[in-house]
CSV table of C-alpha atoms in Angstrom, one decimal:
chain,number,residue,atom,x,y,z
A,1,UNK,CA,-66.1,-0.2,18.9
A,2,UNK,CA,-63.2,0.2,21.3
A,3,UNK,CA,-59.8,-1.4,20.5
A,4,UNK,CA,-58.5,-3.8,23.1
A,5,UNK,CA,-55.5,-3.0,25.1
A,6,UNK,CA,-52.1,-4.3,23.5
A,7,UNK,CA,-50.5,-7.1,25.3
A,8,UNK,CA,-47.9,-6.3,27.9
A,9,UNK,CA,-44.4,-7.7,27.9
A,10,UNK,CA,-45.2,-10.0,30.7
A,11,UNK,CA,-48.2,-11.5,28.7
A,12,UNK,CA,-46.1,-12.0,25.7
A,13,UNK,CA,-43.2,-13.5,27.9
A,14,UNK,CA,-45.9,-15.8,29.4
A,15,UNK,CA,-47.3,-16.8,25.8
A,16,UNK,CA,-43.7,-17.9,24.9
A,17,UNK,CA,-43.1,-19.8,28.1
A,18,UNK,CA,-46.2,-21.9,27.8
A,19,UNK,CA,-45.4,-25.4,26.2
A,20,UNK,CA,-46.8,-26.3,23.0
A,21,UNK,CA,-48.5,-29.9,22.9
A,22,UNK,CA,-48.9,-31.3,19.5
A,23,UNK,CA,-51.4,-34.2,19.1
A,24,UNK,CA,-49.3,-36.5,16.8
A,25,UNK,CA,-52.4,-38.5,15.7
A,26,UNK,CA,-54.5,-35.5,14.7
A,27,UNK,CA,-51.4,-34.0,12.9
A,28,UNK,CA,-51.0,-37.2,11.0
A,29,UNK,CA,-54.7,-37.6,10.1
A,30,UNK,CA,-54.6,-34.0,8.9
A,31,UNK,CA,-51.4,-34.6,6.9
A,32,UNK,CA,-52.5,-37.9,5.4
A,33,UNK,CA,-55.9,-36.3,4.2
A,34,UNK,CA,-54.1,-33.3,2.8
A,35,UNK,CA,-51.6,-35.9,0.9
A,36,UNK,CA,-54.5,-38.1,-0.2
A,37,UNK,CA,-56.3,-35.2,-1.8
A,38,UNK,CA,-53.4,-34.3,-4.0
A,39,UNK,CA,-52.7,-38.0,-5.2
A,40,UNK,CA,-54.5,-39.0,-8.5
A,41,UNK,CA,-57.4,-41.4,-8.2
A,42,UNK,CA,-57.7,-44.7,-9.8
A,43,UNK,CA,-60.4,-43.4,-12.1
A,44,UNK,CA,-58.0,-40.6,-13.0
A,45,UNK,CA,-55.2,-43.1,-13.7
A,46,UNK,CA,-57.4,-45.2,-15.6
A,47,UNK,CA,-58.7,-42.4,-17.8
A,48,UNK,CA,-55.1,-41.3,-18.4
A,49,UNK,CA,-54.1,-44.7,-19.5
A,50,UNK,CA,-57.5,-45.2,-21.5
A,51,UNK,CA,-56.7,-41.9,-23.3
A,52,UNK,CA,-53.0,-42.9,-24.1
A,53,UNK,CA,-54.3,-46.1,-25.4
A,54,UNK,CA,-56.8,-44.4,-27.6
A,55,UNK,CA,-54.4,-41.8,-28.9
A,56,UNK,CA,-51.9,-44.7,-29.8
A,57,UNK,CA,-54.9,-46.7,-31.4
A,58,UNK,CA,-55.9,-43.7,-33.6
A,59,UNK,CA,-52.2,-43.0,-34.7
A,60,UNK,CA,-51.8,-46.7,-35.6
A,61,UNK,CA,-55.0,-46.4,-37.7
A,62,UNK,CA,-53.9,-43.2,-39.3
A,63,UNK,CA,-50.5,-44.7,-40.1
A,64,UNK,CA,-51.9,-47.8,-41.6
A,65,UNK,CA,-54.4,-45.6,-43.7
A,66,UNK,CA,-51.3,-43.6,-44.9
A,67,UNK,CA,-49.2,-46.8,-45.6
A,68,UNK,CA,-52.2,-48.1,-47.6
A,69,UNK,CA,-52.7,-44.8,-49.7
A,70,UNK,CA,-49.0,-44.6,-50.5
A,71,UNK,CA,-49.1,-48.2,-51.7
A,72,UNK,CA,-52.2,-47.6,-53.8
A,73,UNK,CA,-50.6,-44.6,-55.3
A,74,UNK,CA,-47.4,-46.2,-56.2
A,75,UNK,CA,-49.5,-49.2,-57.7
A,76,UNK,CA,-51.4,-46.5,-59.7
A,77,UNK,CA,-48.4,-44.8,-60.9
A,78,UNK,CA,-46.6,-47.9,-62.0
A,79,UNK,CA,-49.5,-49.2,-64.0
A,80,UNK,CA,-49.7,-46.0,-65.7
A,81,UNK,CA,-46.0,-45.9,-66.5
A,82,UNK,CA,-46.1,-49.6,-67.7
A,83,UNK,CA,-49.2,-49.0,-70.0
A,84,UNK,CA,-47.6,-45.7,-71.4
A,85,UNK,CA,-44.2,-47.4,-71.9
A,86,UNK,CA,-45.9,-50.6,-73.4
A,87,UNK,CA,-47.7,-48.4,-76.1
A,88,UNK,CA,-44.6,-46.8,-77.2
A,89,UNK,CA,-42.3,-50.0,-77.2
A,90,UNK,CA,-45.3,-52.0,-78.9
A,91,UNK,CA,-44.7,-49.8,-82.1
A,92,UNK,CA,-41.0,-50.9,-82.1
A,93,UNK,CA,-39.5,-54.4,-82.5
A,94,UNK,CA,-37.2,-55.5,-79.7
A,95,UNK,CA,-34.1,-53.3,-79.0
A,96,UNK,CA,-33.3,-52.3,-82.4
A,97,UNK,CA,-32.2,-48.8,-81.5
A,98,UNK,CA,-30.6,-46.9,-78.6
A,99,UNK,CA,-33.9,-44.9,-78.2
A,100,UNK,CA,-35.9,-48.2,-77.2
A,101,UNK,CA,-33.0,-49.2,-74.9
A,102,UNK,CA,-33.0,-45.9,-73.4
A,103,UNK,CA,-36.8,-45.9,-73.0
A,104,UNK,CA,-36.8,-49.3,-71.3
A,105,UNK,CA,-33.9,-48.2,-68.9
A,106,UNK,CA,-35.8,-45.0,-67.9
A,107,UNK,CA,-39.0,-47.0,-67.2
A,108,UNK,CA,-37.0,-49.2,-65.0
A,109,UNK,CA,-35.4,-46.4,-63.3
A,110,UNK,CA,-38.8,-44.9,-62.6
A,111,UNK,CA,-40.1,-48.2,-61.2
A,112,UNK,CA,-37.1,-48.2,-58.9
A,113,UNK,CA,-37.4,-44.7,-57.8
A,114,UNK,CA,-41.2,-45.1,-57.2
A,115,UNK,CA,-40.6,-48.2,-55.1
A,116,UNK,CA,-38.0,-46.4,-53.0
A,117,UNK,CA,-40.2,-43.6,-52.4
A,118,UNK,CA,-43.1,-45.8,-51.3
A,119,UNK,CA,-40.6,-47.8,-49.1
A,120,UNK,CA,-39.5,-44.6,-47.6
A,121,UNK,CA,-43.0,-43.5,-46.6
A,122,UNK,CA,-43.7,-46.8,-45.1
A,123,UNK,CA,-40.6,-46.9,-43.1
A,124,UNK,CA,-41.2,-43.6,-41.6
A,125,UNK,CA,-44.7,-44.6,-40.6
A,126,UNK,CA,-43.5,-47.8,-39.3
A,127,UNK,CA,-40.8,-45.8,-37.3
A,128,UNK,CA,-43.3,-43.5,-35.9
A,129,UNK,CA,-45.5,-46.2,-34.9
A,130,UNK,CA,-42.6,-48.0,-33.0
A,131,UNK,CA,-41.7,-44.8,-31.3
A,132,UNK,CA,-45.2,-44.3,-30.0
A,133,UNK,CA,-45.2,-47.9,-28.8
A,134,UNK,CA,-42.0,-47.5,-27.1
A,135,UNK,CA,-43.5,-44.3,-25.3
A,136,UNK,CA,-46.3,-46.2,-24.1
A,137,UNK,CA,-44.2,-49.1,-22.8
A,138,UNK,CA,-42.0,-46.4,-21.0
A,139,UNK,CA,-45.0,-44.8,-19.5
A,140,UNK,CA,-46.4,-48.2,-18.5
A,141,UNK,CA,-43.0,-49.2,-16.9
A,142,UNK,CA,-42.9,-45.9,-15.1
A,143,UNK,CA,-46.5,-46.2,-13.7
A,144,UNK,CA,-45.6,-49.7,-12.6
A,145,UNK,CA,-42.5,-48.4,-10.8
A,146,UNK,CA,-44.5,-46.0,-8.6
A,147,UNK,CA,-45.8,-47.7,-5.4
A,148,UNK,CA,-49.4,-46.4,-5.9
A,149,UNK,CA,-49.2,-46.9,-9.8
A,150,UNK,CA,-48.2,-50.6,-9.4
A,151,UNK,CA,-50.8,-51.3,-6.8
A,152,UNK,CA,-53.4,-49.7,-9.2
A,153,UNK,CA,-51.9,-51.4,-12.2
A,154,UNK,CA,-52.0,-54.9,-10.6
A,155,UNK,CA,-55.6,-54.4,-9.5
A,156,UNK,CA,-56.7,-53.2,-12.9
A,157,UNK,CA,-55.1,-55.5,-15.1
A,158,UNK,CA,-54.9,-58.7,-13.0
A,159,UNK,CA,-58.4,-58.9,-11.3
């Protein structure tokens, strides 16, 4: 196989002198097709939104279960503490000594600390749920602020 002869200087000059005509419609169609292939599809946006909703729902259920479990644990601990203190106090009549007063004070202090710990856990779970809810709101607002996202959002939620 023989190699073709290289281009001459005149041939290169002629190639540079030739006007280049660009068909704007063909170029625009090509550019739009290339851009559209990179845009998210309505199914993709819906899937992402559904996945976010499912994640938030799962987090809410998990947090609700943690709150319920913390409340049940606190009730059990308070019942146990109340029964054990009642047995000790039942053997004594009233507040006849400093030992019984100290025992009642310690029981009260235990109840207050237990309630504070249960409240802290509940507040932490609620704060996490609020953060996740706010993140979903911000994401939804962001999607609605995008031209394509707003159109898809309106079409999906306002049929």
